CSV table of C-alpha atoms in Angstrom, one decimal:
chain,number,residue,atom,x,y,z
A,1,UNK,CA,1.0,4.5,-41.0
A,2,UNK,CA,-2.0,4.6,-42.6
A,3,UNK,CA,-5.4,4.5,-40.6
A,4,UNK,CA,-8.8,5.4,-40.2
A,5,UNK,CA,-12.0,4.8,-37.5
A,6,UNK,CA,-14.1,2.8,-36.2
A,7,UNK,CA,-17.8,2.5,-35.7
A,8,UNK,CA,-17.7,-0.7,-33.2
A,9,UNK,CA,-21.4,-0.6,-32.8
A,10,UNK,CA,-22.0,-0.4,-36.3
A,11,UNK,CA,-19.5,-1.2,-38.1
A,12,UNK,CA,-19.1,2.1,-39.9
A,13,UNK,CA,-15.9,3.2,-41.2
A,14,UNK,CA,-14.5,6.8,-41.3
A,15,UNK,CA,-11.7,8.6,-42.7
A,16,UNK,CA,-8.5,9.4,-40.5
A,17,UNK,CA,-9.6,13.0,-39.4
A,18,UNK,CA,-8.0,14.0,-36.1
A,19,UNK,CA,-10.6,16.9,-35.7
A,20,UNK,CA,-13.7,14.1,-36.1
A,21,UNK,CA,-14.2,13.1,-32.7
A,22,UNK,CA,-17.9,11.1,-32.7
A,23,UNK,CA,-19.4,9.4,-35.5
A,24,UNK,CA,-22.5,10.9,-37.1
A,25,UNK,CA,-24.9,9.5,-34.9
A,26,UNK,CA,-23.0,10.2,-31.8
A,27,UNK,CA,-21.5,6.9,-31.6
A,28,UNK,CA,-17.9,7.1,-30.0
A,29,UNK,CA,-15.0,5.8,-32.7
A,30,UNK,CA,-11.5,4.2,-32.3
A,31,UNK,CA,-8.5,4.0,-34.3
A,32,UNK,CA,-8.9,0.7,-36.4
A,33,UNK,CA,-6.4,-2.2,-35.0
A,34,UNK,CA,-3.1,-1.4,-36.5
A,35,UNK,CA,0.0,-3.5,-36.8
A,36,UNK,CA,1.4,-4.8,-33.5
A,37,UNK,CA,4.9,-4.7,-33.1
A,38,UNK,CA,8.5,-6.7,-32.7
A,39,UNK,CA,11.2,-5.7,-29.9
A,40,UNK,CA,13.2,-4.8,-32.7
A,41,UNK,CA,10.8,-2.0,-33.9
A,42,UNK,CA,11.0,-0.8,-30.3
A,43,UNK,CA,13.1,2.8,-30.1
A,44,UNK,CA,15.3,2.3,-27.1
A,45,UNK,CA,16.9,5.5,-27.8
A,46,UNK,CA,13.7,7.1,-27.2
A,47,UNK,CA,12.7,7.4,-23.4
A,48,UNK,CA,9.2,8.6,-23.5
A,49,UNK,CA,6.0,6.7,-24.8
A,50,UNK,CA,7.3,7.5,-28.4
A,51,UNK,CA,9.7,4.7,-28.4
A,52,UNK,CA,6.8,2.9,-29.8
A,53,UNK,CA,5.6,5.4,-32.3
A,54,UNK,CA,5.6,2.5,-34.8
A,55,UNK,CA,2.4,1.5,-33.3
A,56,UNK,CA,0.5,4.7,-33.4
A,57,UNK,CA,-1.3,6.0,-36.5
A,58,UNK,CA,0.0,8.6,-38.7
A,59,UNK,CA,2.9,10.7,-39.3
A,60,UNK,CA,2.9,12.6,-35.9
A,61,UNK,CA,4.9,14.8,-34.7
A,62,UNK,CA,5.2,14.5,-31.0
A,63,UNK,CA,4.3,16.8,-28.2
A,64,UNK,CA,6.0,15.6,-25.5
A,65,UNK,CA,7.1,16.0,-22.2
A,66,UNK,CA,8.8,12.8,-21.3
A,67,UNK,CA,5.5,10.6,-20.5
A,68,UNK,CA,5.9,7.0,-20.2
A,69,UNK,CA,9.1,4.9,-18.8
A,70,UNK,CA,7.4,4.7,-15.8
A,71,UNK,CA,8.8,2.4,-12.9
A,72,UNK,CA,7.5,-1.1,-12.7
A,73,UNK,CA,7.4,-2.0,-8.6
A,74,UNK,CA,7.8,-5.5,-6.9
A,75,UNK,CA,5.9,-5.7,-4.2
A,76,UNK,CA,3.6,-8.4,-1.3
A,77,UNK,CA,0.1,-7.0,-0.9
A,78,UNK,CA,-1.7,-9.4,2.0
A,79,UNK,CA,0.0,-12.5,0.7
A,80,UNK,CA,0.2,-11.8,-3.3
A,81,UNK,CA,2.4,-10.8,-5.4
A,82,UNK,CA,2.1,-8.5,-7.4
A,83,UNK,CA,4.0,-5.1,-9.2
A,84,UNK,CA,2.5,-2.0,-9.0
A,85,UNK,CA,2.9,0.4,-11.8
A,86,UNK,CA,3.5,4.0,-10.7
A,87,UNK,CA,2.0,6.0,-13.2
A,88,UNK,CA,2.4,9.2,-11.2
A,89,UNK,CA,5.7,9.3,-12.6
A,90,UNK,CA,3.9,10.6,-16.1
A,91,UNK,CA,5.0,14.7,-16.6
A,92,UNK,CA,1.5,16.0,-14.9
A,93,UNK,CA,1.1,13.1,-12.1
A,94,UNK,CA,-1.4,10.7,-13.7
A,95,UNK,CA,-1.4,8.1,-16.5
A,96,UNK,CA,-3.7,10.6,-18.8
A,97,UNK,CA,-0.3,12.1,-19.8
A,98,UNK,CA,-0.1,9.0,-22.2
A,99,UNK,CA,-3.6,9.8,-24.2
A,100,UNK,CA,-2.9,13.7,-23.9
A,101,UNK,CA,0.5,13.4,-25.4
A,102,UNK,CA,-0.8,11.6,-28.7
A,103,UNK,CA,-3.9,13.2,-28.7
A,104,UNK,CA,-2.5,16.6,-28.4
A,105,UNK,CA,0.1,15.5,-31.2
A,106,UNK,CA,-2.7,14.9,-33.7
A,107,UNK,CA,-4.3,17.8,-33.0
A,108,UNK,CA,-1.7,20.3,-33.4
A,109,UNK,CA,-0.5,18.6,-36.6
A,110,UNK,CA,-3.9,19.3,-37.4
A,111,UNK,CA,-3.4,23.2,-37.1
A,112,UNK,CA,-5.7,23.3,-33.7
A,113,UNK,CA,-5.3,26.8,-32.0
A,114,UNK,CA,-7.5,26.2,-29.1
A,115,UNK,CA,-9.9,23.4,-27.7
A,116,UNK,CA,-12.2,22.5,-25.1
A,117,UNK,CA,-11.9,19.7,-22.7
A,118,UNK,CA,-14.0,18.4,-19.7
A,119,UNK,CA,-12.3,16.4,-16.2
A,120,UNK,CA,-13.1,15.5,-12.7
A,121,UNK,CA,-9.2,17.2,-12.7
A,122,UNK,CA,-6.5,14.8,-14.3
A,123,UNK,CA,-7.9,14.7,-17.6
A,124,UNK,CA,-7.8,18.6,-17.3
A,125,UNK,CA,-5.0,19.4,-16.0
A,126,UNK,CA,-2.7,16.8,-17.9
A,127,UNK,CA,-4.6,18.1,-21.6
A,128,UNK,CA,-3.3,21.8,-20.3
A,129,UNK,CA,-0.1,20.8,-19.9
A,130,UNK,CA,0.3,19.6,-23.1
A,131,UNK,CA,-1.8,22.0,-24.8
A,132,UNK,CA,0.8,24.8,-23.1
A,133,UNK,CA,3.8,22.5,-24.5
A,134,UNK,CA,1.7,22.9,-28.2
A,135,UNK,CA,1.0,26.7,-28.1
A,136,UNK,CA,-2.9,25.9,-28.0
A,137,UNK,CA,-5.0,27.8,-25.9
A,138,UNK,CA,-7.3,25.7,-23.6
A,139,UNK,CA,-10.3,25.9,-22.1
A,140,UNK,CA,-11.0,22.9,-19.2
A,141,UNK,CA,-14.8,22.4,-17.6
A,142,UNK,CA,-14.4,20.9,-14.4
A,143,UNK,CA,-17.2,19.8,-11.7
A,144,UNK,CA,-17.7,22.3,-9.2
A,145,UNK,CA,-16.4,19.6,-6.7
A,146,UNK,CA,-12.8,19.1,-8.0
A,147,UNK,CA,-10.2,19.0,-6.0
A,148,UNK,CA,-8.4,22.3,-5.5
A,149,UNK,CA,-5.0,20.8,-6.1
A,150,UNK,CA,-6.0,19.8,-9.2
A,151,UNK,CA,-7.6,23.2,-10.3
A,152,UNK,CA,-4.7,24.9,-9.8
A,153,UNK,CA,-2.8,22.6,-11.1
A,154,UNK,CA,-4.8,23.2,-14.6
A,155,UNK,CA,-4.9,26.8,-14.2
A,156,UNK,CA,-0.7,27.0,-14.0
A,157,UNK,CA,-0.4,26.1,-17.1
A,158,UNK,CA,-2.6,28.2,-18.7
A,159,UNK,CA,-5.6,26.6,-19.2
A,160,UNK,CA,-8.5,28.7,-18.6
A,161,UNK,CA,-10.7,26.6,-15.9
A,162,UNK,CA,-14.9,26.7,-15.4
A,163,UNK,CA,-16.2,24.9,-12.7
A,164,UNK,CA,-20.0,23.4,-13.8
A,165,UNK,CA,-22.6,22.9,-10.9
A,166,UNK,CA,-23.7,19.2,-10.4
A,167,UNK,CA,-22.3,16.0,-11.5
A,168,UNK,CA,-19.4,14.6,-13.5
A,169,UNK,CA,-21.8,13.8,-16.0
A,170,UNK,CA,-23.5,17.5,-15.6
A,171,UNK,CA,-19.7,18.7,-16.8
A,172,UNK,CA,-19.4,16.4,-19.7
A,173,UNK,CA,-22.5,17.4,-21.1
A,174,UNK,CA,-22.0,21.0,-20.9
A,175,UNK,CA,-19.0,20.6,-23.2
A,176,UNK,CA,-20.7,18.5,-25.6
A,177,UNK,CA,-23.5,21.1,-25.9
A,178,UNK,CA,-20.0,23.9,-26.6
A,179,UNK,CA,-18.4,21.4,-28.6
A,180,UNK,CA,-20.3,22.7,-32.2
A,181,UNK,CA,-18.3,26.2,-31.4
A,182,UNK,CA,-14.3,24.7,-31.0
A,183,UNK,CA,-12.6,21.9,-30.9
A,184,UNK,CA,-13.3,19.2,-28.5
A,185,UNK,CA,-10.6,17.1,-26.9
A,186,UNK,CA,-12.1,15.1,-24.8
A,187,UNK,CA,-10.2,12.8,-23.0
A,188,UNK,CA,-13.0,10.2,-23.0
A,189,UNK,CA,-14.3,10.6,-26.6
A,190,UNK,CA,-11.1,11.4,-29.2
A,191,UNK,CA,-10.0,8.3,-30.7
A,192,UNK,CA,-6.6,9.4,-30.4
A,193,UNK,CA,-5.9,9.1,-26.6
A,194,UNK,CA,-6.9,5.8,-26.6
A,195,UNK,CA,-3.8,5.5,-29.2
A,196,UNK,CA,-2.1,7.2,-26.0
A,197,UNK,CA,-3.3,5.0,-23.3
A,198,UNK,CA,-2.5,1.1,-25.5
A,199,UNK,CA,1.3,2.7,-25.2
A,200,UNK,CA,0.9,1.1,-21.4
A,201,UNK,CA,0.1,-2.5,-22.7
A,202,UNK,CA,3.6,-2.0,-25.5
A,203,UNK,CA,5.3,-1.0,-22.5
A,204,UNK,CA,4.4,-3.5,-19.8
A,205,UNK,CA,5.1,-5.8,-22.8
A,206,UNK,CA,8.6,-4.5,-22.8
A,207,UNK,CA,9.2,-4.1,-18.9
A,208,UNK,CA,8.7,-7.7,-18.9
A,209,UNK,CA,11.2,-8.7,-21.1
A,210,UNK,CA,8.6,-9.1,-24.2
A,211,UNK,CA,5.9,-10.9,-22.5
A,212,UNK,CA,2.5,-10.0,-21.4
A,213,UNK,CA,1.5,-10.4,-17.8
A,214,UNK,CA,-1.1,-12.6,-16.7
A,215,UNK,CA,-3.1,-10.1,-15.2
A,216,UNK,CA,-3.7,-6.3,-15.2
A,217,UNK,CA,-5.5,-5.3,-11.8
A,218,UNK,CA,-6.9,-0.9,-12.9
A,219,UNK,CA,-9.5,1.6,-11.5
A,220,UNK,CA,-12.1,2.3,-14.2
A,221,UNK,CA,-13.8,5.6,-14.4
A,222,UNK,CA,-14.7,6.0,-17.8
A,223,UNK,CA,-12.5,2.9,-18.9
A,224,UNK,CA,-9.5,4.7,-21.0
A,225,UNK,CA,-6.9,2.0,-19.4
A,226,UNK,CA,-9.5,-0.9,-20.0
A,227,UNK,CA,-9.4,0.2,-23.2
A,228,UNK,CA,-5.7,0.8,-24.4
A,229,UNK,CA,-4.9,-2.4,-22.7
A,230,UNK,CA,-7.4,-4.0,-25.1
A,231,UNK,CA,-6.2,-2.1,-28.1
A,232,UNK,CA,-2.4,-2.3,-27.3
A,233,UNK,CA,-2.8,-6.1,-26.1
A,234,UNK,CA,-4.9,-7.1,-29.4
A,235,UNK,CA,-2.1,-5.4,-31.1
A,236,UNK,CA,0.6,-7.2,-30.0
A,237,UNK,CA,-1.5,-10.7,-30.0
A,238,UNK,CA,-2.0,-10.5,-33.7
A,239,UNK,CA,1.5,-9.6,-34.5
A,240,UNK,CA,2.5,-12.7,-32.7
A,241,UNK,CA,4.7,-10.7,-30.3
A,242,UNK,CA,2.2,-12.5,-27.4
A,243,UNK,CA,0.7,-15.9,-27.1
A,244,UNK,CA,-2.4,-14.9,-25.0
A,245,UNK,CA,-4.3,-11.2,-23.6
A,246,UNK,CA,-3.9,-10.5,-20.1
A,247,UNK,CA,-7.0,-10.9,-17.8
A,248,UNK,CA,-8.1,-7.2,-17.1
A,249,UNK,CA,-9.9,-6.8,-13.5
A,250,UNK,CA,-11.5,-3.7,-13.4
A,251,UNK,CA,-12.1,-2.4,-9.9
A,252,UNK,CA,-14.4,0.8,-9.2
A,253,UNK,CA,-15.8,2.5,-6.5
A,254,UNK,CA,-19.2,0.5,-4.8
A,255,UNK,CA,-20.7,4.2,-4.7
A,256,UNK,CA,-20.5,4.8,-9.1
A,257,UNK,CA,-20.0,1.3,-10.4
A,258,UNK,CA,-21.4,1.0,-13.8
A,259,UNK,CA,-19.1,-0.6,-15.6
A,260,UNK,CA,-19.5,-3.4,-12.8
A,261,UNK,CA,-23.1,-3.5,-12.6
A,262,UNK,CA,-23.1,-4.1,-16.8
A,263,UNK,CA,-20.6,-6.7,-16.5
A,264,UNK,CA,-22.4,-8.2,-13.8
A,265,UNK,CA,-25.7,-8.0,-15.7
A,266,UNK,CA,-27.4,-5.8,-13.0
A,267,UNK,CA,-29.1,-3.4,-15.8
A,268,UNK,CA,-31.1,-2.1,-12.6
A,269,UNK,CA,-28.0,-0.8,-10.5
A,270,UNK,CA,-28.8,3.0,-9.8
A,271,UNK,CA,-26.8,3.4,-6.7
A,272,UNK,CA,-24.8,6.5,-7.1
A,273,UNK,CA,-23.6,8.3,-4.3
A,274,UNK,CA,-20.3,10.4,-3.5
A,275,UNK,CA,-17.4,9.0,-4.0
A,276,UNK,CA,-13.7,9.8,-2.5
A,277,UNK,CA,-12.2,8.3,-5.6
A,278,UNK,CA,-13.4,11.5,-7.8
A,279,UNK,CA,-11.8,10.4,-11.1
A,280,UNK,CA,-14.1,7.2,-11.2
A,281,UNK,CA,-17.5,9.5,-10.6
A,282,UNK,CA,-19.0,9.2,-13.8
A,283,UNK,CA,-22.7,7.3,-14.2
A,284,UNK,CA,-23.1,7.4,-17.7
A,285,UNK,CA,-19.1,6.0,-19.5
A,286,UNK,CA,-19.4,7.1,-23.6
A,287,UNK,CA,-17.8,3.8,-24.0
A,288,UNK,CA,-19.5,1.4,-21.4
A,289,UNK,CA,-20.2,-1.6,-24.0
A,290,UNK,CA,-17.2,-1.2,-25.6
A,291,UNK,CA,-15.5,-1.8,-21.7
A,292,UNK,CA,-17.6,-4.5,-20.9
A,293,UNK,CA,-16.8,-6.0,-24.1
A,294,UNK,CA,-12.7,-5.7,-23.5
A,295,UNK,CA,-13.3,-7.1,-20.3
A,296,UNK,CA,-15.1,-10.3,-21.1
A,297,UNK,CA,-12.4,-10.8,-24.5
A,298,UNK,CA,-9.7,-10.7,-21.7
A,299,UNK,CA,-11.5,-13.2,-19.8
A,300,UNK,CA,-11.3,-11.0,-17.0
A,301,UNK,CA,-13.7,-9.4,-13.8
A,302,UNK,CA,-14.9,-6.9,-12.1
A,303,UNK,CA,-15.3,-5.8,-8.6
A,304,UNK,CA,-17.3,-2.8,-6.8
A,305,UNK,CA,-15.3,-1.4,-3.6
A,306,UNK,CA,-16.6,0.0,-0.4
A,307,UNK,CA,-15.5,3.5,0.8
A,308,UNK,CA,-14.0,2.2,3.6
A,309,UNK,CA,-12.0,-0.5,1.9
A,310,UNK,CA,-10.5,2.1,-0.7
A,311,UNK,CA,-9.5,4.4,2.1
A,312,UNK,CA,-7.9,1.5,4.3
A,313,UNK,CA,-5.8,0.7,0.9
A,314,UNK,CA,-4.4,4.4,0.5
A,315,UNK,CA,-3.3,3.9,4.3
A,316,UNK,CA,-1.9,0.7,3.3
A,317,UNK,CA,0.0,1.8,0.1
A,318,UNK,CA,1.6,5.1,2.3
A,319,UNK,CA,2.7,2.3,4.5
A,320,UNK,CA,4.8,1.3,1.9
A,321,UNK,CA,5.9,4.0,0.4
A,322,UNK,CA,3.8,4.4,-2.3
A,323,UNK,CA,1.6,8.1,-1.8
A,324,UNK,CA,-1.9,7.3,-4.2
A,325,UNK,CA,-4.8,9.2,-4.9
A,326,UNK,CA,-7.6,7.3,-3.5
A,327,UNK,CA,-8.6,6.7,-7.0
A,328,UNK,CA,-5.8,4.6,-7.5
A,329,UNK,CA,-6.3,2.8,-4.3
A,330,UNK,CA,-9.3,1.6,-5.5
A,331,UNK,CA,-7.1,-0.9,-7.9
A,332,UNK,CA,-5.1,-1.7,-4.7
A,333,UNK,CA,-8.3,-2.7,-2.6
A,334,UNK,CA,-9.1,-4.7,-5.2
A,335,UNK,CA,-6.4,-6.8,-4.8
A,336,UNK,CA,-7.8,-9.1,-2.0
A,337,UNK,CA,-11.2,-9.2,-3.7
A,338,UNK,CA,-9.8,-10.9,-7.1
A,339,UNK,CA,-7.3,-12.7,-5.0
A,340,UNK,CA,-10.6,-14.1,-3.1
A,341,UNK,CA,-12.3,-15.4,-6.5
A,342,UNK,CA,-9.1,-16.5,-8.0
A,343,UNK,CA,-8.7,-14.2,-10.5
A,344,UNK,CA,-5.3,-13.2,-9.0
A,345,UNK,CA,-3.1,-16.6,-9.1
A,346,UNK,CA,0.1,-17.7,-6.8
A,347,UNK,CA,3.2,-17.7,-9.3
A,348,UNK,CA,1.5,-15.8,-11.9
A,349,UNK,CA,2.4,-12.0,-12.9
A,350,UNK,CA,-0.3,-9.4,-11.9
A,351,UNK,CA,0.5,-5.7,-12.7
A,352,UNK,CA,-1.5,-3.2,-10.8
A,353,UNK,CA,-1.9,-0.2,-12.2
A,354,UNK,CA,-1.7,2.8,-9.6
A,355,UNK,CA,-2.8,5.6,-11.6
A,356,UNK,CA,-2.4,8.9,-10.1
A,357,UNK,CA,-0.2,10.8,-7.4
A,358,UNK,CA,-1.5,11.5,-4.2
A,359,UNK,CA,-0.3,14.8,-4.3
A,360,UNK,CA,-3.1,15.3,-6.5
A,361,UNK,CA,-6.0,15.1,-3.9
A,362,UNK,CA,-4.0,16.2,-1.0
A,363,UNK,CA,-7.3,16.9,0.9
A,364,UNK,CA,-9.0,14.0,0.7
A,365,UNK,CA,-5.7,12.0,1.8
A,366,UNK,CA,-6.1,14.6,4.8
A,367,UNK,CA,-9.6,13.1,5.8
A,368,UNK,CA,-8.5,9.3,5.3
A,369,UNK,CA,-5.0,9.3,6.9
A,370,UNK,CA,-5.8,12.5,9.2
């Protein structure tokens, strides 16, 4: 399929280079809309996110590890109803398998021997993985406050793993500054895991029997499932496969909410403080407008949580079975707070997304459920 990138700020085209991963003036880029599709270009003999490869750009050839088909749960969560999705179920425990998969297949079509990528620890470890699966050698930077779980995680397959001093943001910007010497696969920047990530709007699509939900409750860190929702969504609205975009309610952590502050017009917001939702901890997103903007086209909201809501939602999601990262609880506490403003309807469908296992941040589960 033929494609090439985006400028959304301003307007600037580029050709289709999966090596180009910024625009010239350090804009971020995106794959150009491409053609939605029909059920019937669905490949049901495919069970991975590749049964929709119709929808993604070029002539890839797949690295995969079975990512996608993930499980689709009916559940009551204080009074609504609502269906989580378990994305833990992805190959490397988190939904960033989607984006690494495609991203990694572009790549390594591209002849990429090695790369440099930069993660608060799924990002990481799920770009390892697939970089293993490749044959591609790969470094990961990681703040110096990852979990251990997740470290090791990266480091079993391979990856070789730096731990940075400071921030999220400290990390991202040390592998910018290294990203002139190799090639840089950033999970937040390459136009090509967002390609990944819209596979989870085709694929709600088709867990629904061909229809879009109403709304799509996520956790935003830097805003890679705001996104592919808005991309996969758009998609599927202009082929005529939908009648109407889901709302997207974006929660985040009270403690590193920018993407809620922007939304909510509060260009002042400077409260950052620790967070036990690590994977949202990131002040400055490389996409924030472009999220704010996805969110308002949906006709969606926002919501900051408190620590001790986000905790008392991991408690209340082991209570059912369901074992989160307490970033992904964030998108459960956020439940009762859109419920509250009547963004979440009685006899509507709401998806919530649960991103990540809990088996990922094992330690920080220790200090909430003790």
């Amino acid at each position: 399929m033929e494609y090439w990138y985006t400028d959304e700020r301003s307007g600037a085209r580029y050709p289709a280079d999966p090596l180009r991963w910024r625009g010239d003036d350090g804009a971020p880029l995106t794959v150009a809309p491409l053609a939605g599709l029909r059920p019937d270009q669905v490949d049901t003999g495919i069970r991975s996110l590749w049964r929709y490869r119709a929808a993604l750009p070029g002539d890839l050839g797949p690295v995969s590890l079975g990512e996608g088909c993930t499980p689709l749960l009916p559940r009551t969560w204080g009074g609504a109803d609502v269906r989580f999705k378990l994305e833990w179920f992805s190959p490397t425990g988190s939904f960033k398998d989607r984006g690494s998969s495609v991203m990694i297949s572009a790549l390594a079509g591209a002849g990429v021997r090695e790369l440099l990528e930069d993660s608060s620890g799924n990002g990481g470890s799920s770009v390892a993985a697939y970089s293993a699966a490749a044959g591609i050698a790969a470094t990961v930077l990681a703040p110096e406050g990852t979990s251990p779980a997740k470290v090791l995680q990266t480091r079993a397959y391979g990856a070789a793993v730096e731990l940075v001093p400071g921030t999220r943001d400290d990390t991202a910007a040390e592998a910018v500054r290294r990203s002139g010497r190799t090639t840089y696969a950033s999970h937040n920047w390459h136009p090509f895991f967002l390609q990944g990530t819209k596979t989870l709007a085709y694929e709600l699509w088709e867990d629904l029997g061909f229809r879009a939900p109403d709304a799509v409750v996520t956790v935003a860190g830097a805003g890679s499932i705001v996104l592919g929702c808005d991309l996969g969504f758009g998609e599927l609205l202009a082929a005529g496969s939908i009648t109407r975009r889901p709302r997207l309610l974006v929660a985040q952590p009270r403690n590193c909410s920018p993407i809620d502050a922007a939304f909510h017009d509060r260009p002042g917001f400077e409260h950052f403080a620790p967070t036990v939702a690590e994977g949202t901890a990131i002040r400055q997103p490389v996409r924030l407008p472009e999220v704010v903007a996805a969110i308002r086209r949906s006709g969606g909201d926002t919501a900051a949580i408190g620590e001790d809501a986000i905790a008392a939602a991991a408690r209340r999601l082991a209570a059912l079975g369901l074992y989160a990262e307490p970033t992904s609880a964030t998108a459960a506490a956020a439940i009762d707070v859109f419920r509250d403003r009547g963004a979440i309807r009685p006899g509507e469908t709401t998806v919530v997304v649960l991103t990540g296992s809990g088996l990922k941040a094992a330690d920080k589960l220790r200090e909430l459920i003790g």
